[in-house]
Amino acid sequence: MALSIPSGPAEISRNELTPRAALKRAWVWYLVMLLVPFLLFVTVVVTLMESTNPRHMTMMDAWFLGSIGFLILAAPAAFALRSRYFRPYWRGEVVSPRSYLTGMLIVWSAFEAGGIISLLGCLAGHSLLPCLIPALASFMFFTPLWPNGRAMVKRTGNADDPEIYAEPR
């Protein structure tokens, strides 16, 4: 039986993700996740402009409270789960590209789902407000979390040294 040992970068496993490839994938995911709620919002506005159905106040209240509740629970849980993937970062080490991508996708997905749930509430209640408010909040929290990849390549040093430590975005 022959055993092949990788001797150079050309022979590294195809499953291994480089920081550059992870950042590229992260940007693709981020931009797609920006586009989806925008298109859904446009769809909701066009649908509600053409609709003559009466508003469902109880439906709007339920969707509004449900989407707020989802964001209140899911956002901190997503950040807590991401911190498990970013565990090397807290020790001043770099995060593996796969862990970086997974951790960021978890946080982005939580905000994305909260916004989509809220926009679907607009459709269910036949009104933009109040369900649009959690969608806007979700979008506001999502947009500044663009991928920068510093956690994959920049050593952050000790968390006790404020000169060289930076919180991940």
Short mmCIF file of C-alpha atoms in Angstrom, two decimals:
data_model
loop_
_atom_site.label_atom_id
_atom_site.label_comp_id
_atom_site.label_asym_id
_atom_site.label_seq_id
_atom_site.Cartn_x
_atom_site.Cartn_y
_atom_site.Cartn_z
CA MET A 1 0.00 0.00 0.00
CA ALA A 2 1.38 3.36 -0.99
CA LEU A 3 1.20 6.33 1.33
CA SER A 4 1.18 9.84 -0.06
CA ILE A 5 2.45 12.64 2.15
CA PRO A 6 1.79 16.20 1.00
CA SER A 7 5.08 17.92 0.33
CA GLY A 8 3.92 21.33 -0.80
CA PRO A 9 0.97 23.68 -1.05
CA ALA A 10 -0.21 22.07 -4.29
CA GLU A 11 -0.80 18.78 -2.50
CA ILE A 12 -2.71 20.14 0.49
CA SER A 13 -6.15 18.65 0.88
CA ARG A 14 -8.88 20.26 -1.18
CA ASN A 15 -11.08 20.33 1.94
CA GLU A 16 -8.72 22.74 3.65
CA LEU A 17 -9.96 26.30 3.51
CA THR A 18 -7.49 29.18 3.26
CA PRO A 19 -8.16 32.55 4.92
CA ARG A 20 -8.48 34.20 1.50
CA ALA A 21 -11.01 31.62 0.30
CA ALA A 22 -12.94 31.85 3.58
CA LEU A 23 -13.08 35.64 3.32
CA LYS A 24 -14.25 35.39 -0.28
CA ARG A 25 -17.00 32.95 0.72
CA ALA A 26 -17.92 35.14 3.67
CA TRP A 27 -18.38 38.15 1.38
CA VAL A 28 -20.56 36.13 -0.98
CA TRP A 29 -22.73 34.94 1.90
CA TYR A 30 -22.89 38.43 3.39
CA LEU A 31 -23.95 40.08 0.12
CA VAL A 32 -26.56 37.41 -0.59
CA MET A 33 -27.89 37.85 2.94
CA LEU A 34 -28.12 41.59 2.31
CA LEU A 35 -29.97 41.08 -0.95
CA VAL A 36 -32.59 38.58 0.25
CA PRO A 37 -34.30 40.83 2.84
CA PHE A 38 -34.17 43.77 0.45
CA LEU A 39 -35.96 41.78 -2.25
CA LEU A 40 -38.43 40.45 0.30
CA PHE A 41 -39.09 43.99 1.52
CA VAL A 42 -39.78 45.18 -2.03
CA THR A 43 -42.11 42.21 -2.52
CA VAL A 44 -43.93 43.01 0.72
CA VAL A 45 -44.36 46.68 -0.21
CA VAL A 46 -45.66 45.86 -3.71
CA THR A 47 -48.00 43.20 -2.35
CA LEU A 48 -49.39 45.49 0.34
CA MET A 49 -49.87 48.35 -2.12
CA GLU A 50 -52.05 46.14 -4.32
CA SER A 51 -53.86 44.50 -1.42
CA THR A 52 -57.31 45.59 -0.33
CA ASN A 53 -57.52 43.10 2.54
CA PRO A 54 -58.25 44.52 5.99
CA ARG A 55 -55.54 44.57 8.64
CA HIS A 56 -55.42 41.72 11.14
CA MET A 57 -54.55 43.44 14.41
CA THR A 58 -54.21 40.23 16.43
CA MET A 59 -52.06 38.69 13.71
CA MET A 60 -49.82 41.77 13.58
CA ASP A 61 -49.40 41.78 17.35
CA ALA A 62 -48.52 38.09 17.41
CA TRP A 63 -45.96 38.37 14.61
CA PHE A 64 -44.48 41.53 16.11
CA LEU A 65 -44.04 40.00 19.55
CA GLY A 66 -42.84 36.72 18.05
CA SER A 67 -40.19 38.38 15.91
CA ILE A 68 -39.02 40.57 18.81
CA GLY A 69 -38.88 37.49 21.03
CA PHE A 70 -36.96 35.57 18.40
CA LEU A 71 -34.37 38.33 18.06
CA ILE A 72 -34.03 38.70 21.83
CA LEU A 73 -33.32 34.98 22.19
CA ALA A 74 -31.52 34.16 18.94
CA ALA A 75 -29.04 37.04 18.75
CA PRO A 76 -27.31 36.42 22.11
CA ALA A 77 -27.43 32.68 21.50
CA ALA A 78 -25.78 33.16 18.10
CA PHE A 79 -23.03 35.30 19.59
CA ALA A 80 -22.50 32.74 22.36
CA LEU A 81 -22.27 29.94 19.82
CA ARG A 82 -19.89 31.99 17.68
CA SER A 83 -17.66 32.52 20.70
CA ARG A 84 -17.20 28.75 20.88
CA TYR A 85 -15.95 28.74 17.29
CA PHE A 86 -13.78 31.79 18.04
CA ARG A 87 -12.27 30.23 21.18
CA PRO A 88 -8.66 30.56 19.87
CA TYR A 89 -9.30 34.28 19.34
CA TRP A 90 -9.89 34.82 23.04
CA ARG A 91 -6.47 33.25 23.74
CA GLY A 92 -4.75 35.60 21.29
CA GLU A 93 -4.43 33.04 18.49
CA VAL A 94 -5.85 33.09 15.00
CA VAL A 95 -9.15 31.39 14.21
CA SER A 96 -9.20 28.67 11.57
CA PRO A 97 -10.88 29.78 8.33
CA ARG A 98 -13.61 27.14 8.63
CA SER A 99 -14.40 28.22 12.20
CA TYR A 100 -14.44 31.87 11.15
CA LEU A 101 -16.88 31.22 8.33
CA THR A 102 -19.11 29.00 10.46
CA GLY A 103 -19.16 31.44 13.37
CA MET A 104 -20.02 34.42 11.21
CA LEU A 105 -22.71 32.49 9.32
CA ILE A 106 -24.36 31.61 12.62
CA VAL A 107 -24.62 35.26 13.67
CA TRP A 108 -25.68 36.46 10.23
CA SER A 109 -28.32 33.71 9.98
CA ALA A 110 -29.86 34.70 13.31
CA PHE A 111 -30.32 38.31 12.21
CA GLU A 112 -31.42 37.23 8.73
CA ALA A 113 -34.06 34.88 10.11
CA GLY A 114 -35.35 37.54 12.51
CA GLY A 115 -35.74 40.03 9.67
CA ILE A 116 -37.44 37.54 7.38
CA ILE A 117 -39.84 36.43 10.12
CA SER A 118 -40.72 40.06 10.74
CA LEU A 119 -41.28 40.78 7.04
CA LEU A 120 -43.49 37.71 6.74
CA GLY A 121 -45.48 39.18 9.62
CA CYS A 122 -46.07 42.25 7.48
CA LEU A 123 -47.60 40.02 4.83
CA ALA A 124 -49.64 38.02 7.34
CA GLY A 125 -51.04 41.11 9.04
CA HIS A 126 -51.54 43.08 5.79
CA SER A 127 -49.67 46.07 7.20
CA LEU A 128 -46.08 47.31 7.32
CA LEU A 129 -46.19 48.47 10.92
CA PRO A 130 -45.43 47.32 13.59
CA CYS A 131 -43.73 44.26 12.10
CA LEU A 132 -41.33 46.38 10.05
CA ILE A 133 -39.61 47.64 13.22
CA PRO A 134 -37.93 44.31 14.16
CA ALA A 135 -36.93 43.84 10.53
CA LEU A 136 -35.21 47.23 10.53
CA ALA A 137 -33.53 46.47 13.86
CA SER A 138 -32.32 43.14 12.52
CA PHE A 139 -30.96 44.83 9.41
CA MET A 140 -29.25 47.50 11.53
CA PHE A 141 -27.48 44.86 13.61
CA PHE A 142 -26.57 42.79 10.56
CA THR A 143 -25.01 45.45 8.33
CA PRO A 144 -22.01 46.48 10.50
CA LEU A 145 -20.97 42.83 10.85
CA TRP A 146 -19.36 42.69 7.39
CA PRO A 147 -16.57 40.15 7.00
CA ASN A 148 -13.08 41.47 7.54
CA GLY A 149 -11.17 38.27 8.33
CA ARG A 150 -8.89 39.80 10.95
CA ALA A 151 -9.62 36.96 13.34
CA MET A 152 -8.09 34.52 10.83
CA VAL A 153 -4.83 36.32 10.20
CA LYS A 154 -4.12 38.89 12.89
CA ARG A 155 -2.81 37.80 16.24
CA THR A 156 -4.76 39.70 18.83
CA GLY A 157 -2.51 39.20 21.81
CA ASN A 158 -3.72 38.82 25.34
CA ALA A 159 -7.24 39.91 26.22
CA ASP A 160 -5.80 41.76 29.21
CA ASP A 161 -3.68 44.07 27.03
CA PRO A 162 -5.98 46.76 25.53
CA GLU A 163 -3.24 48.02 23.21
CA ILE A 164 -3.23 44.91 21.04
CA TYR A 165 -6.60 43.31 21.75
CA ALA A 166 -9.60 43.91 19.49
CA GLU A 167 -13.10 42.48 19.78
CA PRO A 168 -14.21 40.43 16.76
CA ARG A 169 -16.95 42.00 14.67
#
